[in-house]
Short mmCIF file of C-alpha atoms in Angstrom, two decimals:
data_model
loop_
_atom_site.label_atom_id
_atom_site.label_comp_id
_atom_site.label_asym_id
_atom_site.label_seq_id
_atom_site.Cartn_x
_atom_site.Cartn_y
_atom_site.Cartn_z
CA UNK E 293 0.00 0.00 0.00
CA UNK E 294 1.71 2.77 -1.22
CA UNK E 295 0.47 6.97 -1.91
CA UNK E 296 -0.65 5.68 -5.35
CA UNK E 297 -2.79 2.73 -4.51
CA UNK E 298 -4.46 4.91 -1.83
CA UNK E 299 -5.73 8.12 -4.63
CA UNK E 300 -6.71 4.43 -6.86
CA UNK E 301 -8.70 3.37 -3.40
CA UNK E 302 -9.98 7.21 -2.59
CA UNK E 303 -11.28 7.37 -6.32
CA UNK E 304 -12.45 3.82 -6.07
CA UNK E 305 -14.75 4.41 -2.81
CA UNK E 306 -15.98 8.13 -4.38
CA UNK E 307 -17.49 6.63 -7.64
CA UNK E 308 -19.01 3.92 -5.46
CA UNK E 309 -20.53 5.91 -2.91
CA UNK E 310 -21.60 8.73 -5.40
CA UNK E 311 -25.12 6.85 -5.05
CA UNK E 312 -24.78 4.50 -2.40
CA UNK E 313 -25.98 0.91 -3.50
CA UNK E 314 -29.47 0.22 -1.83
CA UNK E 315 -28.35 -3.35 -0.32
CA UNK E 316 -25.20 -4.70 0.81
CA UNK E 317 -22.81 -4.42 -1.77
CA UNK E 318 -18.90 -5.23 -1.67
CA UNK E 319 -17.51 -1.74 -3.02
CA UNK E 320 -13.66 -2.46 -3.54
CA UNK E 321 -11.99 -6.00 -3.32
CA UNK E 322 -8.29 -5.83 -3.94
CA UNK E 323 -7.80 -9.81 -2.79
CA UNK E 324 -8.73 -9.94 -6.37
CA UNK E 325 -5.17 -8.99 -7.18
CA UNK E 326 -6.48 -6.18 -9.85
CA UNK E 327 -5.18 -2.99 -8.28
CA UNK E 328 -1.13 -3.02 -7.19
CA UNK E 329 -0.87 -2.25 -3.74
CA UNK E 330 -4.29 -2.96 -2.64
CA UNK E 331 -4.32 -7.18 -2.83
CA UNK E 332 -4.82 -7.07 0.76
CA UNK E 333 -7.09 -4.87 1.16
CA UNK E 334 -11.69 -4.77 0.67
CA UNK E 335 -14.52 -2.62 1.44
CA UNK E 336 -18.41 -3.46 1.76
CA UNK E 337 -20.94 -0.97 2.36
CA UNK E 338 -23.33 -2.26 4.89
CA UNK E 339 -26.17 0.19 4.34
CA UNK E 340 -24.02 3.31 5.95
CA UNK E 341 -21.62 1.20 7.45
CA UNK E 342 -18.41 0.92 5.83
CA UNK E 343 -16.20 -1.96 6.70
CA UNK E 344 -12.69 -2.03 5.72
CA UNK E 345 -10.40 -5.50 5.78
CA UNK E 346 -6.89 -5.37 5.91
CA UNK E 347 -5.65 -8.87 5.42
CA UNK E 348 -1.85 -8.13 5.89
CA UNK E 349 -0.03 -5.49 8.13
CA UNK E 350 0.82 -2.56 6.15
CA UNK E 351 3.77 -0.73 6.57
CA UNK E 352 2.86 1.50 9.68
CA UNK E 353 2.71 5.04 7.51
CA UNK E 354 0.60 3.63 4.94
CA UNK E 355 -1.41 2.41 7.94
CA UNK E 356 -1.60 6.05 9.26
CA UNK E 357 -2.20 7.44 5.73
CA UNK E 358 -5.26 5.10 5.12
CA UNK E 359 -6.71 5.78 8.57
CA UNK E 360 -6.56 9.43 7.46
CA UNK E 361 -8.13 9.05 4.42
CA UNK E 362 -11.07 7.29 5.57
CA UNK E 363 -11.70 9.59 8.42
CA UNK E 364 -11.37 12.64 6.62
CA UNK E 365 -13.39 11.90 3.13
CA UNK E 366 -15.72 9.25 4.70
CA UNK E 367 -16.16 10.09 8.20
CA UNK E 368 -20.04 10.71 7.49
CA UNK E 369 -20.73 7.02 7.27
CA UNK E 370 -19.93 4.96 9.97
CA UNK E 371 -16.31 3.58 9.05
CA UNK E 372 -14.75 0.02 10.76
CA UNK E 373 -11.11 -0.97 9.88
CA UNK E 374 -10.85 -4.66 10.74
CA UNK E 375 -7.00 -6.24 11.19
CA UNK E 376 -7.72 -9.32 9.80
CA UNK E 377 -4.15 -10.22 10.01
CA UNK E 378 -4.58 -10.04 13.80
CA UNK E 379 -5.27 -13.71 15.76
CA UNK E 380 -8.54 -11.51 16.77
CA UNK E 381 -9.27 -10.04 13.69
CA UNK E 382 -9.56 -6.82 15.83
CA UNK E 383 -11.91 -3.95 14.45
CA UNK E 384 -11.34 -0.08 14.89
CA UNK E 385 -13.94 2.31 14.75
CA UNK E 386 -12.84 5.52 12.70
CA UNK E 387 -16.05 7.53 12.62
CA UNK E 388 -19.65 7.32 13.86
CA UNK E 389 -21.02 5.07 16.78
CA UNK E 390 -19.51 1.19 17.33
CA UNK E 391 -22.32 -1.17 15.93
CA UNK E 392 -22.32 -5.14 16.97
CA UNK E 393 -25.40 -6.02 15.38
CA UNK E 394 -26.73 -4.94 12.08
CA UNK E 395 -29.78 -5.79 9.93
CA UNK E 396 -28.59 -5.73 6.52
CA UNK E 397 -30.62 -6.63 3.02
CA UNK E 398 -29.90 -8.85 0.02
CA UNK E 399 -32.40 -9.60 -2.94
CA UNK E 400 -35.24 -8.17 -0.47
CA UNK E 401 -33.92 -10.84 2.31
CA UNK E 402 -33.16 -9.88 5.55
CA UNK E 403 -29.47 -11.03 7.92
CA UNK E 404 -28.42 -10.06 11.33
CA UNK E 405 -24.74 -9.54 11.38
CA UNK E 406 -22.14 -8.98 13.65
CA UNK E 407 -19.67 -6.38 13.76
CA UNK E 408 -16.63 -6.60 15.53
CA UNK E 409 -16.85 -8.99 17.46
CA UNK E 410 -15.61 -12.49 15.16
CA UNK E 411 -13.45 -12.61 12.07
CA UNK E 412 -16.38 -12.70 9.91
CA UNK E 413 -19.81 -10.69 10.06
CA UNK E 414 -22.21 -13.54 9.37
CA UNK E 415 -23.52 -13.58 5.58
CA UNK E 416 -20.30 -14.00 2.90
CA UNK E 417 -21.35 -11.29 0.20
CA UNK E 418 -19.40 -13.24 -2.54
CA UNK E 419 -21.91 -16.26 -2.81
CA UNK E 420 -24.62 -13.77 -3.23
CA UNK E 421 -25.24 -15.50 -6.81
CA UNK E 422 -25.35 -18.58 -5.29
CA UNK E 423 -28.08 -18.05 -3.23
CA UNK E 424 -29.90 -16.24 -6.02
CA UNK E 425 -29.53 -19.49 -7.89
CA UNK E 426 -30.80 -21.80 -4.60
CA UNK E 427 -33.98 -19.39 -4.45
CA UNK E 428 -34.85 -19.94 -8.21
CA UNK E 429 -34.18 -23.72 -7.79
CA UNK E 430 -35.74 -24.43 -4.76
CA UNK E 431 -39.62 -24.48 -5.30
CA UNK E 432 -40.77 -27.93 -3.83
CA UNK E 433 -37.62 -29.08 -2.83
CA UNK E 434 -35.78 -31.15 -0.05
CA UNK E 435 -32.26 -28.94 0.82
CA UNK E 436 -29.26 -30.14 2.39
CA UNK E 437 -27.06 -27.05 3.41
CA UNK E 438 -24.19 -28.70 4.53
CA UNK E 439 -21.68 -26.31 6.31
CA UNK E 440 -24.34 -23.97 6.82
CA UNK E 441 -22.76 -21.54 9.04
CA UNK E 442 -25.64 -18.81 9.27
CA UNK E 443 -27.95 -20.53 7.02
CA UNK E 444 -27.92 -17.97 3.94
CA UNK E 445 -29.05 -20.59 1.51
CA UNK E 446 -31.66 -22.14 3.62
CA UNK E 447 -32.71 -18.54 3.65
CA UNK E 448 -32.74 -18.32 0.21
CA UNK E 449 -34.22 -21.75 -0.40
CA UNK E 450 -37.25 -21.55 2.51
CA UNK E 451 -38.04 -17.90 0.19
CA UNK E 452 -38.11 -19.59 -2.86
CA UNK E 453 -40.61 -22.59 -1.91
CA UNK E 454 -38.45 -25.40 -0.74
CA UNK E 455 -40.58 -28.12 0.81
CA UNK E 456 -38.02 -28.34 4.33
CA UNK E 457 -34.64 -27.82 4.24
CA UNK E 458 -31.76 -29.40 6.89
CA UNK E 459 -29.01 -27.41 8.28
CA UNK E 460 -25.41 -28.76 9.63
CA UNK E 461 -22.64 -26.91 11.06
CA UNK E 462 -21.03 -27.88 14.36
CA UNK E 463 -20.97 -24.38 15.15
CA UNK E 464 -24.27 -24.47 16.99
CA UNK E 465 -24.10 -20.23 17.61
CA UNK E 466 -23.75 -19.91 13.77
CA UNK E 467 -26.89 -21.95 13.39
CA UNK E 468 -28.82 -19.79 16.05
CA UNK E 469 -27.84 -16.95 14.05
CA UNK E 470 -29.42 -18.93 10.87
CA UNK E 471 -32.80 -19.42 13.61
CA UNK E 472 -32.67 -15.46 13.54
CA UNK E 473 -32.32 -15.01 10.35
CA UNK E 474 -35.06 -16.90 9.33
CA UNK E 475 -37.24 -15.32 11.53
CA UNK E 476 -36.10 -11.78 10.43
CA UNK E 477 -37.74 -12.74 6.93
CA UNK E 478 -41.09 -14.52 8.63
CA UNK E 479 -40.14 -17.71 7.91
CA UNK E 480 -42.34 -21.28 8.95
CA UNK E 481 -39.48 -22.95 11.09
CA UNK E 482 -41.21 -25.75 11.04
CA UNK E 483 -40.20 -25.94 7.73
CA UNK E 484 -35.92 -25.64 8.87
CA UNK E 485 -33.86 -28.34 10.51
CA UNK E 486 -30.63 -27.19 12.38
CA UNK E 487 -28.12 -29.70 13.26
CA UNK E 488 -25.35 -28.63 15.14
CA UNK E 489 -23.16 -31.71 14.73
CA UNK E 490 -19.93 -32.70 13.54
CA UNK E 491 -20.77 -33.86 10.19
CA UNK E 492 -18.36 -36.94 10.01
CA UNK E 493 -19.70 -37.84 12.75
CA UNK E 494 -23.21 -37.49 11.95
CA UNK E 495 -24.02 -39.02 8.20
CA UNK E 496 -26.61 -41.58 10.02
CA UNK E 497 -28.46 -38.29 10.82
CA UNK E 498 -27.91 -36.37 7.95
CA UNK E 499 -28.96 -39.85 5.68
CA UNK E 500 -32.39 -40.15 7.89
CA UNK E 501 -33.31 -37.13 6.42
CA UNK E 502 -33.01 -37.54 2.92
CA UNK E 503 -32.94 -38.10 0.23
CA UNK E 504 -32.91 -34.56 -1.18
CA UNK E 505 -33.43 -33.13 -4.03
CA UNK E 506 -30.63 -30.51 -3.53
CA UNK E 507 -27.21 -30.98 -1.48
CA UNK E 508 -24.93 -27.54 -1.13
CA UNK E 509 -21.58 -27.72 -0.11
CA UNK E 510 -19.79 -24.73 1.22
CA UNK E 511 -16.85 -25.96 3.68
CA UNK E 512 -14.33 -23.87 5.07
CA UNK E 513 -11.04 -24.36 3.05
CA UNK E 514 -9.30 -24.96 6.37
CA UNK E 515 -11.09 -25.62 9.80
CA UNK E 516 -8.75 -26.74 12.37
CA UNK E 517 -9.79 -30.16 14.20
CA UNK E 518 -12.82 -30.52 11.06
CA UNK E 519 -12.03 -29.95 7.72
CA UNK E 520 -8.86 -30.25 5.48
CA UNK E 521 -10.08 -29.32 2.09
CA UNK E 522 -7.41 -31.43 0.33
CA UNK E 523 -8.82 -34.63 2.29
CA UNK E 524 -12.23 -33.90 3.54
CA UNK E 525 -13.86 -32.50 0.79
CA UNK E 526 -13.41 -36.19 -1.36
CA UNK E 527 -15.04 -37.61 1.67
CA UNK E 528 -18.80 -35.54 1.75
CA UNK E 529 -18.44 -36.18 -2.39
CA UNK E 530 -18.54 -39.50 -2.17
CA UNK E 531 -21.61 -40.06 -0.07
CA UNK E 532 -23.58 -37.95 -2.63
CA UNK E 533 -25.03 -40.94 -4.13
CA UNK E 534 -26.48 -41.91 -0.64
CA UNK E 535 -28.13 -38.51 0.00
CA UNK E 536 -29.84 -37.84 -3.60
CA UNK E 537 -33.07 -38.36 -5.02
CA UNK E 538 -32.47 -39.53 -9.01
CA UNK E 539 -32.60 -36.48 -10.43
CA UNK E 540 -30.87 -34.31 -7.31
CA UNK E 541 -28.59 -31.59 -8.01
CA UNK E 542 -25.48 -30.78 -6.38
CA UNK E 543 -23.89 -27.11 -5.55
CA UNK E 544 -20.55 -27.94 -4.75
CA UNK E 545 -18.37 -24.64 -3.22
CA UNK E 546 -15.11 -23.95 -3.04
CA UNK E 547 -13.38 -20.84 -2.32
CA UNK E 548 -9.42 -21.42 -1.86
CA UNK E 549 -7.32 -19.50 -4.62
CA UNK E 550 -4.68 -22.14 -4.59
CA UNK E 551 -7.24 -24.66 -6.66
CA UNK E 552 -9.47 -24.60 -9.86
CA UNK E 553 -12.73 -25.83 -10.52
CA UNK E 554 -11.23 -28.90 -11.73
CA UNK E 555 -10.48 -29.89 -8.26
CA UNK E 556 -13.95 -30.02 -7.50
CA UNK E 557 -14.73 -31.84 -11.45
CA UNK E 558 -12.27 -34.86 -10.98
CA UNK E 559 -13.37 -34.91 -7.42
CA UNK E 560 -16.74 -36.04 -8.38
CA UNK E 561 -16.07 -37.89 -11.46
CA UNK E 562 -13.72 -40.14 -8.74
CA UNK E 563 -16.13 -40.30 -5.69
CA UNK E 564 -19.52 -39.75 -7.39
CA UNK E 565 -19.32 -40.50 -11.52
CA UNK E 566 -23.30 -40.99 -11.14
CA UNK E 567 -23.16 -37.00 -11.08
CA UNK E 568 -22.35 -34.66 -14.36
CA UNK E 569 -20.80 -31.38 -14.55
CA UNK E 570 -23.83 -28.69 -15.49
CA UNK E 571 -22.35 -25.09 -15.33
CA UNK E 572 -19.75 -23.29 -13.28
CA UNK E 573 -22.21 -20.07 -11.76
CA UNK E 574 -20.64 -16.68 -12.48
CA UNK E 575 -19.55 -14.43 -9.80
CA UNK E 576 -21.04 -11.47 -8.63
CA UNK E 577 -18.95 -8.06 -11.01
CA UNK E 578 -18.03 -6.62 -7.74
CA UNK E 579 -15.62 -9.48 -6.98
CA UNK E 580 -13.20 -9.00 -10.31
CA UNK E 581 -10.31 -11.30 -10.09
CA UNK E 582 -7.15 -11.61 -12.89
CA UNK E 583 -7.69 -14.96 -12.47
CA UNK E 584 -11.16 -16.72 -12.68
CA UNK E 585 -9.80 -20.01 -11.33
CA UNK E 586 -8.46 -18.16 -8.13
CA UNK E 587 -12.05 -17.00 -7.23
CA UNK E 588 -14.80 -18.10 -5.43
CA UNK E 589 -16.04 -21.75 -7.40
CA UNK E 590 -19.49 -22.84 -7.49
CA UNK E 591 -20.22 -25.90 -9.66
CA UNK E 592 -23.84 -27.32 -10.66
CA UNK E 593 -23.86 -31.26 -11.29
CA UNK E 594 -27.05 -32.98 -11.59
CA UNK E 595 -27.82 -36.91 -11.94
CA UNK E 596 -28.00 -38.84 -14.70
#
């Protein structure tokens, strides 16, 4: 981060907030390697917040001179600078009033957030195709949302008509967060399972409730003590053929630069070959990347 990349970042955030997007929107995301200087570096606008992730120390006058600039051309929104870097992903407040909780908006849906407190708010604004896609797929259908964390797709997939859908995640606070969320959008619980196991531990569960009609996938790419991507993910592939109906569909997520989508092809042409390859989904235009292999991957493959 250097003078230069900071005017590129100043005129970046200016055009962006010139008419502030209606619903959360990422407005700058360097990790996408586009802008020299700024790789470690994103902001999101969450509805007149403005959060700011530095994933590597800067230099400490670049730190200083970014601090600065935020304060002094944005300091009428509410501005948090989160040290990602740090083990506690610690968050500054710049300007306005510390928030913990927020109510933000996506596609007319409603998520509770939370704001400095964890190393991430609650609802990952990359996969917001995704769960576009799950709410246009989901009329009359059985959904596993495996790794569910907040439950953004079951979200998505209760909105759009699915029949019942089943949460995992052995983070049981992520999945009261998903409770919440549903509510926030006047949801039928009755119509959500939340299981807040481990879910190696846990397929006689997660089988008892199928088949389904739609699995999604979308592990960590590193979890310590529950999920390697390079030997886990192989593992929840090939019990797909156990947890489908005939004609289920798969959304299978992956979002670690250092692999392709054709990690996640051969994966299931080795552990399920029952399954083909349908389309890769595109990524949302705010998340540019100079290479599309290095972004967020999420693969359709359907049976038969």
């Amino acid at each position: 981060m250097n003078p230069d990349a900071l005017t590129t970042l100043h005129t970046h955030l200016l055009t962006a907030l010139a008419s502030p997007p209606a619903e959360t929107r990422r407005l700058f995301h360097g990790r996408g390697r586009c802008w020299p200087g700024l790789e470690q570096l994103t902001v999101d606008w969450l509805e007149g917040v403005l959060l700011v992730s530095l994933f590597k120390e800067p230099e400490a006058e670049h730190l200083h001179a970014l601090k600065q600039l935020l304060q002094t051309q944005f300091g009428a929104y509410t501005v948090a600078l989160q040290h990602r870097y740090l083990p506690q992903s610690t968050t500054e407040w710049l300007a306005g009033n510390p928030v913990d909780e927020l109510t933000i908006t996506e596609g007319g849906l409603r998520y509770l957030i939370d704001l400095g407190k964890k190393q991430n708010s609650g609802l990952f604004l990359d996969m917001r195709y995704g769960r576009n896609w799950v709410r246009e797929q989901a009329k009359g259908q059985r959904v596993l949302n495996l790794f569910a964390y907040t439950c953004g797709f079951s979200v998505a997939a209760i909105e759009g008509g699915a029949e019942h859908v089943v949460n995992l995640d052995m983070a049981r606070g992520a999945l009261s967060r998903g409770r919440d969320n549903h509510r926030l959008n006047g949801h039928e619980l009755s119509k959500v399972s939340f299981l807040g196991h481990d879910l190696f531990k846990s397929w006689a569960k997660v089988t008892n409730s199928g088949p389904y009609d739609l699995v999604i996938i979308d592990p960590p790419s590193f979890q310590k003590g529950s999920f390697l991507l390079t030997k886990d993910y192989q593992r929840v592939l090939r019990r797909l053929p156990d947890l489908l109906t005939p004609q289920g569909t798969v959304l299978a997520c992956m979002n670690d630069p250092a692999f392709g989508e054709d990690f996640l092809i051969d994966g299931v042409t080795q552990e399920a070959p029952g399954l083909r390859f349908v389309e890769r989904l595109q990524n949302p235009p705010e998340f540019p990347d100079i290479d599309a292999q290095s972004g967020l991957k999420a693969l359709v493959f359907r049976q038969g």
